[in-house]
Coordinates of C-alpha atoms in Angstrom, one line a residue:
X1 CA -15.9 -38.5 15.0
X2 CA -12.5 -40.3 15.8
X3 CA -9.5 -38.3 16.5
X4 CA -8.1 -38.6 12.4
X5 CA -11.6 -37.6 11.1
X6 CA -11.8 -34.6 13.7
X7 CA -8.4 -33.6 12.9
X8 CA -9.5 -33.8 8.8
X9 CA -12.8 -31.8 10.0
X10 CA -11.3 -28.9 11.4
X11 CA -8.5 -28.0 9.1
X12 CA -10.9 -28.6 6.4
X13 CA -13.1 -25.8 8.2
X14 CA -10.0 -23.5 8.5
X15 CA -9.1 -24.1 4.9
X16 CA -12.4 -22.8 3.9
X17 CA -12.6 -20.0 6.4
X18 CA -9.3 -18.8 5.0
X19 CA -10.3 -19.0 1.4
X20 CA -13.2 -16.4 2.6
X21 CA -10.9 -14.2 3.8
X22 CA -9.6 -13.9 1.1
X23 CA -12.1 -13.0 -1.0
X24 CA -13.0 -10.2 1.3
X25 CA -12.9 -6.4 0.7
X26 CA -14.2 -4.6 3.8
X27 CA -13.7 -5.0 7.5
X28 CA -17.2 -6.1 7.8
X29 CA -17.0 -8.7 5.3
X30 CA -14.1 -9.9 7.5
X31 CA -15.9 -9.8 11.0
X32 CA -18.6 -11.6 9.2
X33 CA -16.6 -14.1 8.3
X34 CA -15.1 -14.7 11.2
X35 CA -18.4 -14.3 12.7
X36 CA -19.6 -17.6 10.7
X37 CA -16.5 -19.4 10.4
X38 CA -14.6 -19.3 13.8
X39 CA -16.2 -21.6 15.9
X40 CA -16.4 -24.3 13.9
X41 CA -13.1 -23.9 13.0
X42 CA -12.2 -24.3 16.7
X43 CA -14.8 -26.6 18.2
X44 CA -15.3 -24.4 20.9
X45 CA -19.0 -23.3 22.5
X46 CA -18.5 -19.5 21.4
X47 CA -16.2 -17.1 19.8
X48 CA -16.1 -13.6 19.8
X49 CA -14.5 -11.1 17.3
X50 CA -12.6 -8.1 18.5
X51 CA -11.4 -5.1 16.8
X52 CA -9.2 -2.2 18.6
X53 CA -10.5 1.0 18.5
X54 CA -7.5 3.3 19.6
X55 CA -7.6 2.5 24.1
X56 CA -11.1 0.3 23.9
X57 CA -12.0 -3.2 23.0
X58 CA -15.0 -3.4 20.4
X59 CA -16.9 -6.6 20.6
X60 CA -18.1 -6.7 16.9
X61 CA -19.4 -10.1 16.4
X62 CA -20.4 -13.1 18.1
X63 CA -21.3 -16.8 17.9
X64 CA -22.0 -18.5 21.2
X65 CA -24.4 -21.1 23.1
X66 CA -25.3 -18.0 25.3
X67 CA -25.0 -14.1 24.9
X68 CA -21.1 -12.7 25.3
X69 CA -20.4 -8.9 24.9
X70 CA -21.5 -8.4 21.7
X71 CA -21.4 -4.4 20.5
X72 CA -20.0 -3.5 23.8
X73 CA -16.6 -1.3 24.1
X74 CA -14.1 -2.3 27.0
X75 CA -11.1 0.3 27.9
X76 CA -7.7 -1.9 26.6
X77 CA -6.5 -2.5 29.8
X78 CA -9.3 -4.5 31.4
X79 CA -10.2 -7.1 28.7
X80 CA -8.0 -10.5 27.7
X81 CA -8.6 -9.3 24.2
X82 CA -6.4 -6.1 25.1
X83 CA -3.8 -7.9 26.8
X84 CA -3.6 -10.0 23.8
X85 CA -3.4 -6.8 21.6
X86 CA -0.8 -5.2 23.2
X87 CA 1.5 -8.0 24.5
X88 CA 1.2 -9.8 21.2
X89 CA 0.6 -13.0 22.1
X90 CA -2.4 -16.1 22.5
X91 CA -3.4 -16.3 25.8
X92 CA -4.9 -19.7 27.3
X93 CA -6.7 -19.7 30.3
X94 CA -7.9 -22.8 31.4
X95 CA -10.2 -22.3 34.4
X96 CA -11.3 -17.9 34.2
X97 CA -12.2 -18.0 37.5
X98 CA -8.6 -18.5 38.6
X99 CA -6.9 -15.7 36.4
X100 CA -6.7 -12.4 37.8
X101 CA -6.3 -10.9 34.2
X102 CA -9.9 -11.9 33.7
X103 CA -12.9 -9.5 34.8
X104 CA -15.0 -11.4 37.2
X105 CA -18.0 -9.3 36.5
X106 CA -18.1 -9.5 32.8
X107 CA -17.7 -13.3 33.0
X108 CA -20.1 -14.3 35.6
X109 CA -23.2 -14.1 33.7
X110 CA -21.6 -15.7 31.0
X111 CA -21.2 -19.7 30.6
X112 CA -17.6 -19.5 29.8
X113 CA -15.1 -21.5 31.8
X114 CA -12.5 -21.3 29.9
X115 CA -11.2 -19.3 26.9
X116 CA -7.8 -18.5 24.1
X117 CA -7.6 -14.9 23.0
X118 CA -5.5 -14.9 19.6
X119 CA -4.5 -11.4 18.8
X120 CA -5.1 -10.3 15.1
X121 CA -2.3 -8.4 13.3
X122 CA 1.8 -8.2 13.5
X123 CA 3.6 -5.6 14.6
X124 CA 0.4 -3.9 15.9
X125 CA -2.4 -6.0 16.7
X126 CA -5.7 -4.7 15.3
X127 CA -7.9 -7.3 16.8
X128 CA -8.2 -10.2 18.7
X129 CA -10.2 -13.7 18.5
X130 CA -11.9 -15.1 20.9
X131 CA -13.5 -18.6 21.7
X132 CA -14.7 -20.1 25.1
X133 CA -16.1 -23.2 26.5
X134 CA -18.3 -24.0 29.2
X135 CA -16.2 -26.6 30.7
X136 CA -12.9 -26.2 32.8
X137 CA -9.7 -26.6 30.8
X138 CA -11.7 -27.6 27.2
X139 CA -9.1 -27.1 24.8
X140 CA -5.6 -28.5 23.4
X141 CA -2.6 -27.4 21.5
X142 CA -4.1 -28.3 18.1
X143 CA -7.3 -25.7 18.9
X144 CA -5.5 -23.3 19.8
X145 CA -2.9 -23.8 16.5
X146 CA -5.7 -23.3 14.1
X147 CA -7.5 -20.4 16.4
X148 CA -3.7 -18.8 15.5
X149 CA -3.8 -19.6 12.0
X150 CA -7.3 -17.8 11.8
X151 CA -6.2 -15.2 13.1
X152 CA -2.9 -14.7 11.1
X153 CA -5.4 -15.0 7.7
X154 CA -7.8 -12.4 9.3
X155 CA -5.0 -10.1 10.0
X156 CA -4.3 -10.0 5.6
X157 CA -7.8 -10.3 4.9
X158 CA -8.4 -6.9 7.1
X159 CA -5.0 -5.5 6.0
X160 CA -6.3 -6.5 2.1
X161 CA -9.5 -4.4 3.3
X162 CA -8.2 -1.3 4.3
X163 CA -6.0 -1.3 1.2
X164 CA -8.8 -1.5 -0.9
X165 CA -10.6 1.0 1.0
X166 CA -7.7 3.7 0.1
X167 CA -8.4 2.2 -3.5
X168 CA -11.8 3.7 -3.3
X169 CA -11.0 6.4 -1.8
X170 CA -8.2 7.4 -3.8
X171 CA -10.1 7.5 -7.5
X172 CA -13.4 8.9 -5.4
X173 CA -11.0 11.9 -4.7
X174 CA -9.5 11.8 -7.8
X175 CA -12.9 12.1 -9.7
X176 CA -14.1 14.9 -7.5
X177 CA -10.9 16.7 -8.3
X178 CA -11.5 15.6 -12.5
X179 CA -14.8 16.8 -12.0
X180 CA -14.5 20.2 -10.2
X181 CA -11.6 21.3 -12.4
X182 CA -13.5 19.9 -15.8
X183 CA -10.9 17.6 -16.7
X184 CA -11.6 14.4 -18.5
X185 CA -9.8 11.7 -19.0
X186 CA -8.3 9.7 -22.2
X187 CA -6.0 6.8 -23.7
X188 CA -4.8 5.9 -26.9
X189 CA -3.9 2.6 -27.5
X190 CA -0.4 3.4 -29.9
X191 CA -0.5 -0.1 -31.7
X192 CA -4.0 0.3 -32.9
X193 CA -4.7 3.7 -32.6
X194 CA -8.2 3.0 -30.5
X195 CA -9.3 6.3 -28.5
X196 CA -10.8 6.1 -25.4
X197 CA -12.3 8.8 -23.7
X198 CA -14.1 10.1 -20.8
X199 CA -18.0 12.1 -21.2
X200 CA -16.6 15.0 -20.0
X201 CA -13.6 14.8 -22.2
X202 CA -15.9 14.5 -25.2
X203 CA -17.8 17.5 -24.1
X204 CA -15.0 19.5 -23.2
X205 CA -14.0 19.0 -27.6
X206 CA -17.3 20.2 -28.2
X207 CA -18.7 16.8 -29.0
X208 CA -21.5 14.9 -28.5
X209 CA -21.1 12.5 -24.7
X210 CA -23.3 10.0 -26.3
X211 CA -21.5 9.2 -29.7
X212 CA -17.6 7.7 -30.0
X213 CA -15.1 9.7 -30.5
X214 CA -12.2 8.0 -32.6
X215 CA -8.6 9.1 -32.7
X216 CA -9.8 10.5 -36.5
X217 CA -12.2 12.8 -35.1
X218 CA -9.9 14.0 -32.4
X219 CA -7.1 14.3 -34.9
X220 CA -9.1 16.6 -37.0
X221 CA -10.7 19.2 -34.1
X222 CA -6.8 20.5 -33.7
X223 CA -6.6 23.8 -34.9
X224 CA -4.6 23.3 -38.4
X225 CA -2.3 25.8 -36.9
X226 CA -1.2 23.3 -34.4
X227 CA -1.5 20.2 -35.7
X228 CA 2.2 20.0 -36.6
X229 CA 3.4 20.9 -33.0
X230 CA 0.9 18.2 -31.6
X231 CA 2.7 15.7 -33.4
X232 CA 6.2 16.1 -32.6
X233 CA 5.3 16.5 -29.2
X234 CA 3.2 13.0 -29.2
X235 CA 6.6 11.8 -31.5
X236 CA 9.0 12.9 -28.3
X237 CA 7.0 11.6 -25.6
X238 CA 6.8 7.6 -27.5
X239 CA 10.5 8.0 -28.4
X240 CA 11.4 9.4 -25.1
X241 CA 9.2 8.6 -22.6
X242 CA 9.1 11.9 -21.4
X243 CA 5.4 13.1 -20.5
X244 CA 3.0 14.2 -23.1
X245 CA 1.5 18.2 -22.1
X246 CA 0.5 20.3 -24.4
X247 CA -2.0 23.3 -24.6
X248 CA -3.4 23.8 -28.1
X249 CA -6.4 24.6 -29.7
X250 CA -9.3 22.8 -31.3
X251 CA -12.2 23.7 -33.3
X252 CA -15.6 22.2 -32.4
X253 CA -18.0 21.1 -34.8
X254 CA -20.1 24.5 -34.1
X255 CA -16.9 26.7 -35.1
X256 CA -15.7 27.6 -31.8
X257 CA -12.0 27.5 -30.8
X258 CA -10.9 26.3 -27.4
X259 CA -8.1 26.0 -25.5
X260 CA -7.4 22.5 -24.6
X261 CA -4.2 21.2 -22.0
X262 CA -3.5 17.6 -22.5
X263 CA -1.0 15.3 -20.1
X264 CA -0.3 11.8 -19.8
X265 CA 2.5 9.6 -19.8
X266 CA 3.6 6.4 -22.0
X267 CA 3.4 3.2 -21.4
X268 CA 5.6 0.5 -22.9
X269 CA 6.0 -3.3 -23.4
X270 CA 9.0 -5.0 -21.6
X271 CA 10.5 -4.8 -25.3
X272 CA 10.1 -0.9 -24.8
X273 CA 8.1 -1.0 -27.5
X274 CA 4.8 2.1 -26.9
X275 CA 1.9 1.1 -26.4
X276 CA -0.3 3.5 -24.7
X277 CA -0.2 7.1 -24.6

């Protein structure tokens, strides 16, 4: 390829390396990426993806003419990946052998020559990228530009990850928590008046999980007693937006009276207009 078609190559590569990443929703999607993605994105002989792990260096991935360190831990302070972490910046070393940062004896059996560490992540870095070359000196300004763009789209993509990881973990707690205290869940949509409601809500009104369970139905199980104060409570939480709790009582279809506590909050339009209770 000429210089203009090289050029069009690799940022093409990057582009689509950095549309992955940002499709991705777990750190290992993200390595994986990388993983696939880096070294063509670089044109370098092998790359290596980092990820810090408190004081060690994990070597998580790895695409390479020859084996690197692949699912190896380093302690921080002996790896270029950590001194990339923690000083925050690209490092470019063009001839390893004459770098006292680098450990000879973890890069003696290898073919690199030469290597740029991009760390991942700003203010704290949470990973590095790697790439190497077999030959002396093997990259330029450009290479190392896009290694740094890379790395600035991994650090969202992994950032996007976690996030989404508190996500999960958030409604996995909250459904333990629904399910030890036998709470379900509903909505009413205010403008149609659709129900929606969870199995265990419907079993908790006495009702069949399998069958719906319109706003009618739900209307009619409150004890006649309390229908009244249910309504001008719902009535002062849509014309207030002040929350919706209630306890009253409801009569299943087998004749038995429960207790029932009910919360939510409203939701309205941008015309403050309810729509969902």
């Amino acid at each position: 390829m000429d210089s203009i078609q090289e050029r069009e190559h690799y940022w093409s590569r990057l582009i689509a390396a950095s549309e992955r990443l940002a499709m991705t929703q777990s750190i290992d999607e993200v390595v994986a990426v990388l993983r696939e993605s880096a070294r063509d994105v670089v044109g370098a002989n092998g790359i290596a993806v980092v990820i810090r792990e408190n004081d060690q260096c994990f070597y998580a991935a790895e695409d390479a003419i020859g084996p690197l360190w692949a699912g190896n831990r380093f302690p921080l302070e002996t790896c270029i990946s950590g001194w990339a972490m923690t000083h925050l910046e690209t490092v470019s070393i063009p001839d390893i052998r004459l770098d006292d940062r680098v450990p000879q004896d973890a890069y003696q059996p290898t073919f690199a020559r030469s290597l740029v560490m991009a760390p991942i992540g700003q203010p704290d870095a949470i990973g590095a990228i790697g790439a190497y070359w077999s030959d002396v000196g093997a990259y330029d300004d450009a290479m190392i530009g896009r290694l740094e763009a890379l790395a600035r789209a991994a650090a969202i993509a992994i950032q996007n990850a976690r996030l989404h990881a508190a996500i999960r973990e958030s409604y996995r707690q909250h459904a333990i928590a629904l399910a030890a205290g036998r709470m379900g869940t509903w909505s009413l949509d205010v403008v149609n008046g659709t129900l929606s409601t969870s199995t265990l809500c419907r079993i908790n009104f006495g009702r069949d999980p399998q069958e719906d369970f319109p706003y009618e139905a739900l209307h009619e199980a409150i004890h006649p007693q309390d229908r009244e104060r249910v309504r001008a409570a719902i009535d002062q939480s849509l014309s207030t937006g002040c929350d919706y709790d209630i306890e009253y009582r409801i009569v299943t279809p087998e004749g038995e009276t429960r207790w029932i506590g009910i919360r939510a909050q409203p939701t309205f339009s941008t015309e403050g207009i309810p729509v969902m209770l």
